[in-house]
C-alpha cells in the first residue's frame, strides 16, 4: 500500500457509527421515497453512508475515494480529473467523494496526513493510495495498474464498457506535455508545460504539473548513496540536496525538510539561498495545508531570522 496511508487501516472502524445512524428512529413515511444507493459514477459519501456505499460496494466494484475540502487548492486541480476519468470508466470503478471537513473521521480512518488523498478500495479493504495533485497521466497510469491487477477479482472491471475518451475535448498543449511525461521525456514535458505558462501565467494545473515533472526528473536520478554521503560530510551541499530529493521520493518527508533546514542554519550567502530555494521547491509538491509543510515553514523562518 502507498505510504500515503499511515499504519494499518481497518475499515470496520466506521461500521458501528453507520449502523447506529441507520438504527435511529425515523419519522414514518409510508409510501414515501426510501434511501437508495448511489448509481452514478461519482457520488458524495458521509460517515453514515461509508460502510454501505464504499466498503460493501467494493466487494463487487472498485471504489476510488477522493478525500477533499473546499479550501484545498490542489483538490480543485485533481477532483475534476478524477470525475472525468470516472465518467469514462464505463462502470469499471466509481468515485466516492468525501468532504473531510464534514466527515473528519473518514480522513482519520485512513491516517491521511494531507489532502487531496486518493484511496482505492477493493474487496472491503484499501489496496493502494496516493497523496497530492498528480498530473493526469500519472493518475491514469495508477488507475490502469489497479484495474489490471484486479481484473480477475471484480466483475465490474471485466464487464466494463469504457466511454470513448474522444467525447471529452482535450487541450492539445496538455496532451503534448502528458505524452512526453508518459514517455519519460521530462525535458520535453517541462518545455511543453512552460509554453502553457508563458501564455497563461495563472494556469494552476500547468504550474502544479510543471513542479511535479521537475521533481520526477530529479527523483529518477536520485542516488541512494547520497544520504550516506550527506551524513558523512555535512559541508557537501550537492549531497545534501540530492539526499533530500531521495528522501522525499522515499516518502521520508520530515527527514528531507529537517536536513535542508539544518543545512540552511550552517550556510550563508549564495549557498544558503540555493538550499532555501530547493526547500521551497519541495514544499510546492505538497498541499500548503499539510502540517509537515507548515512546520517546516516555521522552522525555515526560524533558521533564516
Tab-separated table of N, CA and C in Angstrom, residues 199-302:
chain	number	residue	atom	x	y	z
A	199	UNK	N	2.073	31.716	-21.888
A	199	UNK	CA	0.885	32.404	-22.417
A	199	UNK	C	-0.219	32.534	-21.380
A	200	UNK	N	-0.217	31.637	-20.379
A	200	UNK	CA	-1.230	31.669	-19.317
A	200	UNK	C	-0.530	31.554	-17.967
A	201	UNK	N	0.074	32.612	-17.474
A	201	UNK	CA	0.837	32.536	-16.221
A	201	UNK	C	0.021	32.070	-15.025
A	202	UNK	N	-1.295	32.230	-15.065
A	202	UNK	CA	-2.133	31.860	-13.920
A	202	UNK	C	-2.705	30.455	-14.031
A	203	UNK	N	-2.282	29.667	-15.018
A	203	UNK	CA	-2.826	28.314	-15.199
A	203	UNK	C	-2.299	27.408	-14.083
A	204	UNK	N	-3.150	27.160	-13.069
A	204	UNK	CA	-2.725	26.422	-11.887
A	204	UNK	C	-2.405	24.964	-12.204
A	205	UNK	N	-3.152	24.369	-13.135
A	205	UNK	CA	-2.897	22.978	-13.491
A	205	UNK	C	-1.507	22.826	-14.107
A	206	UNK	N	-1.144	23.749	-14.985
A	206	UNK	CA	0.178	23.701	-15.607
A	206	UNK	C	1.281	23.947	-14.575
A	207	UNK	N	1.028	24.869	-13.635
A	207	UNK	CA	2.014	25.137	-12.587
A	207	UNK	C	2.281	23.887	-11.758
A	208	UNK	N	1.188	23.249	-11.317
A	208	UNK	CA	1.338	22.054	-10.481
A	208	UNK	C	2.027	20.939	-11.258
A	209	UNK	N	1.644	20.768	-12.522
A	209	UNK	CA	2.237	19.710	-13.338
A	209	UNK	C	3.725	19.966	-13.564
A	210	UNK	N	4.088	21.222	-13.798
A	210	UNK	CA	5.490	21.560	-14.031
A	210	UNK	C	6.335	21.240	-12.801
A	211	UNK	N	5.807	21.549	-11.624
A	211	UNK	CA	6.518	21.233	-10.388
A	211	UNK	C	6.734	19.736	-10.256
A	212	UNK	N	5.678	18.963	-10.549
A	212	UNK	CA	5.787	17.509	-10.439
A	212	UNK	C	6.774	16.948	-11.457
A	213	UNK	N	6.754	17.482	-12.672
A	213	UNK	CA	7.653	16.992	-13.721
A	213	UNK	C	9.109	17.257	-13.331
A	214	UNK	N	9.383	18.440	-12.858
A	214	UNK	CA	10.758	18.783	-12.492
A	214	UNK	C	11.265	17.879	-11.370
A	215	UNK	N	10.391	17.615	-10.403
A	215	UNK	CA	10.843	16.727	-9.332
A	215	UNK	C	10.988	15.295	-9.832
A	216	UNK	N	10.059	14.839	-10.694
A	216	UNK	CA	10.162	13.477	-11.233
A	216	UNK	C	11.487	13.272	-11.951
A	217	UNK	N	11.923	14.302	-12.673
A	217	UNK	CA	13.198	14.212	-13.387
A	217	UNK	C	14.355	14.070	-12.394
A	218	UNK	N	14.311	14.838	-11.317
A	218	UNK	CA	15.373	14.730	-10.310
A	218	UNK	C	15.292	13.408	-9.569
A	219	UNK	N	14.079	12.997	-9.224
A	219	UNK	CA	13.906	11.779	-8.437
A	219	UNK	C	14.380	10.551	-9.202
A	220	UNK	N	14.202	10.576	-10.517
A	220	UNK	CA	14.643	9.438	-11.326
A	220	UNK	C	16.161	9.267	-11.254
A	221	UNK	N	16.848	10.383	-11.060
A	221	UNK	CA	18.308	10.346	-10.977
A	221	UNK	C	18.815	10.274	-9.535
A	222	UNK	N	17.882	10.200	-8.598
A	222	UNK	CA	18.279	10.215	-7.182
A	222	UNK	C	19.187	9.038	-6.856
A	223	UNK	N	20.261	9.332	-6.156
A	223	UNK	CA	21.269	8.329	-5.815
A	223	UNK	C	21.083	7.910	-4.356
A	224	UNK	N	20.764	6.630	-4.105
A	224	UNK	CA	20.585	6.188	-2.716
A	224	UNK	C	21.802	6.441	-1.841
A	225	UNK	N	22.993	6.487	-2.460
A	225	UNK	CA	24.203	6.708	-1.658
A	225	UNK	C	24.333	8.155	-1.211
A	226	UNK	N	23.490	9.051	-1.761
A	226	UNK	CA	23.586	10.468	-1.407
A	226	UNK	C	23.329	10.690	0.075
A	227	UNK	N	22.446	9.899	0.660
A	227	UNK	CA	22.143	10.070	2.086
A	227	UNK	C	23.382	9.780	2.922
A	228	UNK	N	24.056	8.686	2.614
A	228	UNK	CA	25.269	8.344	3.366
A	228	UNK	C	26.352	9.398	3.157
A	229	UNK	N	26.488	9.873	1.915
A	229	UNK	CA	27.499	10.895	1.628
A	229	UNK	C	27.179	12.198	2.353
A	230	UNK	N	25.893	12.557	2.370
A	230	UNK	CA	25.494	13.795	3.034
A	230	UNK	C	25.694	13.699	4.542
A	231	UNK	N	25.393	12.534	5.111
A	231	UNK	CA	25.582	12.362	6.558
A	231	UNK	C	27.063	12.376	6.926
A	232	UNK	N	27.892	11.847	6.017
A	232	UNK	CA	29.329	11.785	6.294
A	232	UNK	C	30.001	13.147	6.141
A	233	UNK	N	29.440	13.994	5.273
A	233	UNK	CA	30.066	15.307	5.018
A	233	UNK	C	28.987	16.388	4.979
A	234	UNK	N	28.629	16.941	6.129
A	234	UNK	CA	27.589	17.970	6.176
A	234	UNK	C	27.889	19.189	5.311
A	235	UNK	N	29.153	19.409	4.951
A	235	UNK	CA	29.511	20.579	4.141
A	235	UNK	C	29.303	20.348	2.649
A	236	UNK	N	29.009	19.114	2.259
A	236	UNK	CA	28.802	18.781	0.846
A	236	UNK	C	27.381	19.200	0.457
A	237	UNK	N	27.281	20.398	-0.096
A	237	UNK	CA	25.957	20.961	-0.400
A	237	UNK	C	25.213	20.132	-1.440
A	238	UNK	N	25.914	19.711	-2.480
A	238	UNK	CA	25.273	18.911	-3.534
A	238	UNK	C	24.711	17.623	-2.941
A	239	UNK	N	25.461	16.994	-2.051
A	239	UNK	CA	24.983	15.753	-1.433
A	239	UNK	C	23.752	16.010	-0.570
A	240	UNK	N	23.711	17.138	0.131
A	240	UNK	CA	22.548	17.447	0.961
A	240	UNK	C	21.283	17.588	0.109
A	241	UNK	N	21.396	18.288	-1.018
A	241	UNK	CA	20.235	18.476	-1.891
A	241	UNK	C	19.798	17.154	-2.506
A	242	UNK	N	20.768	16.361	-2.952
A	242	UNK	CA	20.446	15.065	-3.551
A	242	UNK	C	19.826	14.130	-2.524
A	243	UNK	N	20.343	14.158	-1.299
A	243	UNK	CA	19.802	13.303	-0.239
A	243	UNK	C	18.365	13.694	0.080
A	244	UNK	N	18.084	14.992	0.115
A	244	UNK	CA	16.717	15.448	0.391
A	244	UNK	C	15.761	14.978	-0.697
A	245	UNK	N	16.181	15.056	-1.952
A	245	UNK	CA	15.341	14.567	-3.049
A	245	UNK	C	15.059	13.083	-2.887
A	246	UNK	N	16.092	12.324	-2.562
A	246	UNK	CA	15.910	10.878	-2.397
A	246	UNK	C	14.952	10.590	-1.248
A	247	UNK	N	15.084	11.335	-0.164
A	247	UNK	CA	14.211	11.109	0.995
A	247	UNK	C	12.756	11.445	0.663
A	248	UNK	N	12.523	12.517	-0.082
A	248	UNK	CA	11.154	12.834	-0.487
A	248	UNK	C	10.604	11.735	-1.383
A	249	UNK	N	11.420	11.244	-2.316
A	249	UNK	CA	10.981	10.168	-3.203
A	249	UNK	C	10.642	8.908	-2.423
A	250	UNK	N	11.280	8.729	-1.263
A	250	UNK	CA	11.008	7.576	-0.405
A	250	UNK	C	9.947	7.878	0.653
A	251	UNK	N	9.283	9.032	0.513
A	251	UNK	CA	8.236	9.480	1.432
A	251	UNK	C	8.758	9.763	2.849
A	252	UNK	N	10.047	10.056	2.971
A	252	UNK	CA	10.611	10.465	4.254
A	252	UNK	C	10.634	11.996	4.270
A	253	UNK	N	9.438	12.552	4.279
A	253	UNK	CA	9.277	13.996	4.059
A	253	UNK	C	9.908	14.809	5.183
A	254	UNK	N	9.595	14.445	6.428
A	254	UNK	CA	10.134	15.211	7.546
A	254	UNK	C	11.655	15.168	7.567
A	255	UNK	N	12.240	13.996	7.229
A	255	UNK	CA	13.700	13.880	7.213
A	255	UNK	C	14.307	14.827	6.184
A	256	UNK	N	13.681	14.890	5.001
A	256	UNK	CA	14.200	15.764	3.948
A	256	UNK	C	14.128	17.225	4.364
A	257	UNK	N	12.981	17.630	4.916
A	257	UNK	CA	12.823	19.020	5.335
A	257	UNK	C	13.828	19.370	6.436
A	258	UNK	N	13.950	18.477	7.423
A	258	UNK	CA	14.861	18.748	8.538
A	258	UNK	C	16.306	18.840	8.053
A	259	UNK	N	16.683	18.000	7.093
A	259	UNK	CA	18.040	18.016	6.549
A	259	UNK	C	18.362	19.382	5.939
A	260	UNK	N	17.442	19.878	5.112
A	260	UNK	CA	17.719	21.137	4.424
A	260	UNK	C	17.676	22.325	5.378
A	261	UNK	N	16.792	22.272	6.355
A	261	UNK	CA	16.740	23.367	7.329
A	261	UNK	C	18.025	23.396	8.154
A	262	UNK	N	18.543	22.219	8.519
A	262	UNK	CA	19.824	22.164	9.239
A	262	UNK	C	20.951	22.715	8.370
A	263	UNK	N	20.893	22.410	7.071
A	263	UNK	CA	21.918	22.917	6.155
A	263	UNK	C	21.839	24.433	6.050
A	264	UNK	N	20.625	24.973	6.029
A	264	UNK	CA	20.445	26.431	5.972
A	264	UNK	C	21.044	27.089	7.211
A	265	UNK	N	20.891	26.454	8.363
A	265	UNK	CA	21.450	27.020	9.592
A	265	UNK	C	22.984	27.099	9.542
A	266	UNK	N	23.600	26.194	8.749
A	266	UNK	CA	25.068	26.131	8.705
A	266	UNK	C	25.674	26.949	7.576
A	267	UNK	N	24.855	27.464	6.670
A	267	UNK	CA	25.390	28.118	5.474
A	267	UNK	C	25.041	29.600	5.436
A	268	UNK	N	25.690	30.300	4.493
A	268	UNK	CA	25.484	31.734	4.364
A	268	UNK	C	25.494	32.118	2.885
A	269	UNK	N	25.020	33.318	2.599
A	269	UNK	CA	25.123	33.875	1.258
A	269	UNK	C	24.454	33.044	0.188
A	270	UNK	N	25.161	32.860	-0.935
A	270	UNK	CA	24.590	32.148	-2.081
A	270	UNK	C	24.272	30.693	-1.753
A	271	UNK	N	25.121	30.060	-0.938
A	271	UNK	CA	24.867	28.663	-0.578
A	271	UNK	C	23.553	28.535	0.188
A	272	UNK	N	23.358	29.430	1.151
A	272	UNK	CA	22.114	29.385	1.920
A	272	UNK	C	20.910	29.618	1.014
A	273	UNK	N	21.012	30.569	0.107
A	273	UNK	CA	19.888	30.869	-0.780
A	273	UNK	C	19.586	29.694	-1.705
A	274	UNK	N	20.640	28.997	-2.157
A	274	UNK	CA	20.438	27.827	-3.016
A	274	UNK	C	19.655	26.736	-2.271
A	275	UNK	N	20.008	26.490	-1.034
A	275	UNK	CA	19.311	25.459	-0.253
A	275	UNK	C	17.885	25.900	0.040
A	276	UNK	N	17.709	27.174	0.372
A	276	UNK	CA	16.358	27.675	0.652
A	276	UNK	C	15.450	27.503	-0.560
A	277	UNK	N	15.947	27.853	-1.748
A	277	UNK	CA	15.138	27.720	-2.958
A	277	UNK	C	14.790	26.259	-3.234
A	278	UNK	N	15.727	25.373	-2.968
A	278	UNK	CA	15.465	23.943	-3.168
A	278	UNK	C	14.375	23.473	-2.211
A	279	UNK	N	14.442	23.901	-0.965
A	279	UNK	CA	13.448	23.514	0.033
A	279	UNK	C	12.067	24.045	-0.335
A	280	UNK	N	12.004	25.314	-0.726
A	280	UNK	CA	10.711	25.889	-1.118
A	280	UNK	C	10.137	25.140	-2.318
A	281	UNK	N	10.992	24.714	-3.231
A	281	UNK	CA	10.528	23.916	-4.358
A	281	UNK	C	9.928	22.596	-3.916
A	282	UNK	N	10.492	21.985	-2.886
A	282	UNK	CA	9.926	20.744	-2.356
A	282	UNK	C	8.580	21.004	-1.686
A	283	UNK	N	8.439	22.153	-1.004
A	283	UNK	CA	7.153	22.496	-0.401
A	283	UNK	C	6.036	22.470	-1.447
A	284	UNK	N	6.351	22.915	-2.655
A	284	UNK	CA	5.326	23.046	-3.693
A	284	UNK	C	4.786	21.702	-4.182
A	285	UNK	N	5.440	20.616	-3.804
A	285	UNK	CA	4.953	19.286	-4.177
A	285	UNK	C	3.768	18.865	-3.321
A	286	UNK	N	3.507	19.599	-2.240
A	286	UNK	CA	2.518	19.178	-1.258
A	286	UNK	C	1.431	20.235	-1.075
A	287	UNK	N	0.347	19.790	-0.472
A	287	UNK	CA	-0.741	20.684	-0.109
A	287	UNK	C	-0.201	21.727	0.874
A	288	UNK	N	-0.437	23.017	0.631
A	288	UNK	CA	0.041	24.042	1.568
A	288	UNK	C	-0.458	23.838	2.992
A	289	UNK	N	-1.608	23.153	3.139
A	289	UNK	CA	-2.160	22.928	4.478
A	289	UNK	C	-1.536	21.719	5.164
A	290	UNK	N	-0.699	20.985	4.471
A	290	UNK	CA	-0.036	19.819	5.061
A	290	UNK	C	0.757	20.279	6.277
A	291	UNK	N	0.516	19.652	7.428
A	291	UNK	CA	1.158	20.078	8.668
A	291	UNK	C	2.675	19.950	8.587
A	292	UNK	N	3.170	18.970	7.808
A	292	UNK	CA	4.621	18.833	7.654
A	292	UNK	C	5.215	20.057	6.964
A	293	UNK	N	4.491	20.585	5.981
A	293	UNK	CA	4.940	21.781	5.286
A	293	UNK	C	4.841	22.990	6.209
A	294	UNK	N	3.716	23.088	6.919
A	294	UNK	CA	3.519	24.229	7.822
A	294	UNK	C	4.624	24.277	8.878
A	295	UNK	N	4.947	23.127	9.466
A	295	UNK	CA	6.007	23.086	10.488
A	295	UNK	C	7.358	23.444	9.871
A	296	UNK	N	7.639	22.899	8.688
A	296	UNK	CA	8.920	23.182	8.043
A	296	UNK	C	9.038	24.662	7.691
A	297	UNK	N	7.947	25.292	7.292
A	297	UNK	CA	7.991	26.732	7.002
A	297	UNK	C	8.312	27.523	8.264
A	298	UNK	N	7.727	27.104	9.385
A	298	UNK	CA	8.043	27.790	10.652
A	298	UNK	C	9.517	27.602	11.011
A	299	UNK	N	10.011	26.370	10.834
A	299	UNK	CA	11.412	26.098	11.138
A	299	UNK	C	12.336	26.854	10.190
A	300	UNK	N	11.927	26.980	8.934
A	300	UNK	CA	12.716	27.732	7.958
A	300	UNK	C	12.824	29.197	8.366
A	301	UNK	N	11.683	29.780	8.767
A	301	UNK	CA	11.705	31.180	9.196
A	301	UNK	C	12.633	31.370	10.392
A	302	UNK	N	12.601	30.395	11.309
A	302	UNK	CA	13.470	30.484	12.482
A	302	UNK	C	14.941	30.376	12.070
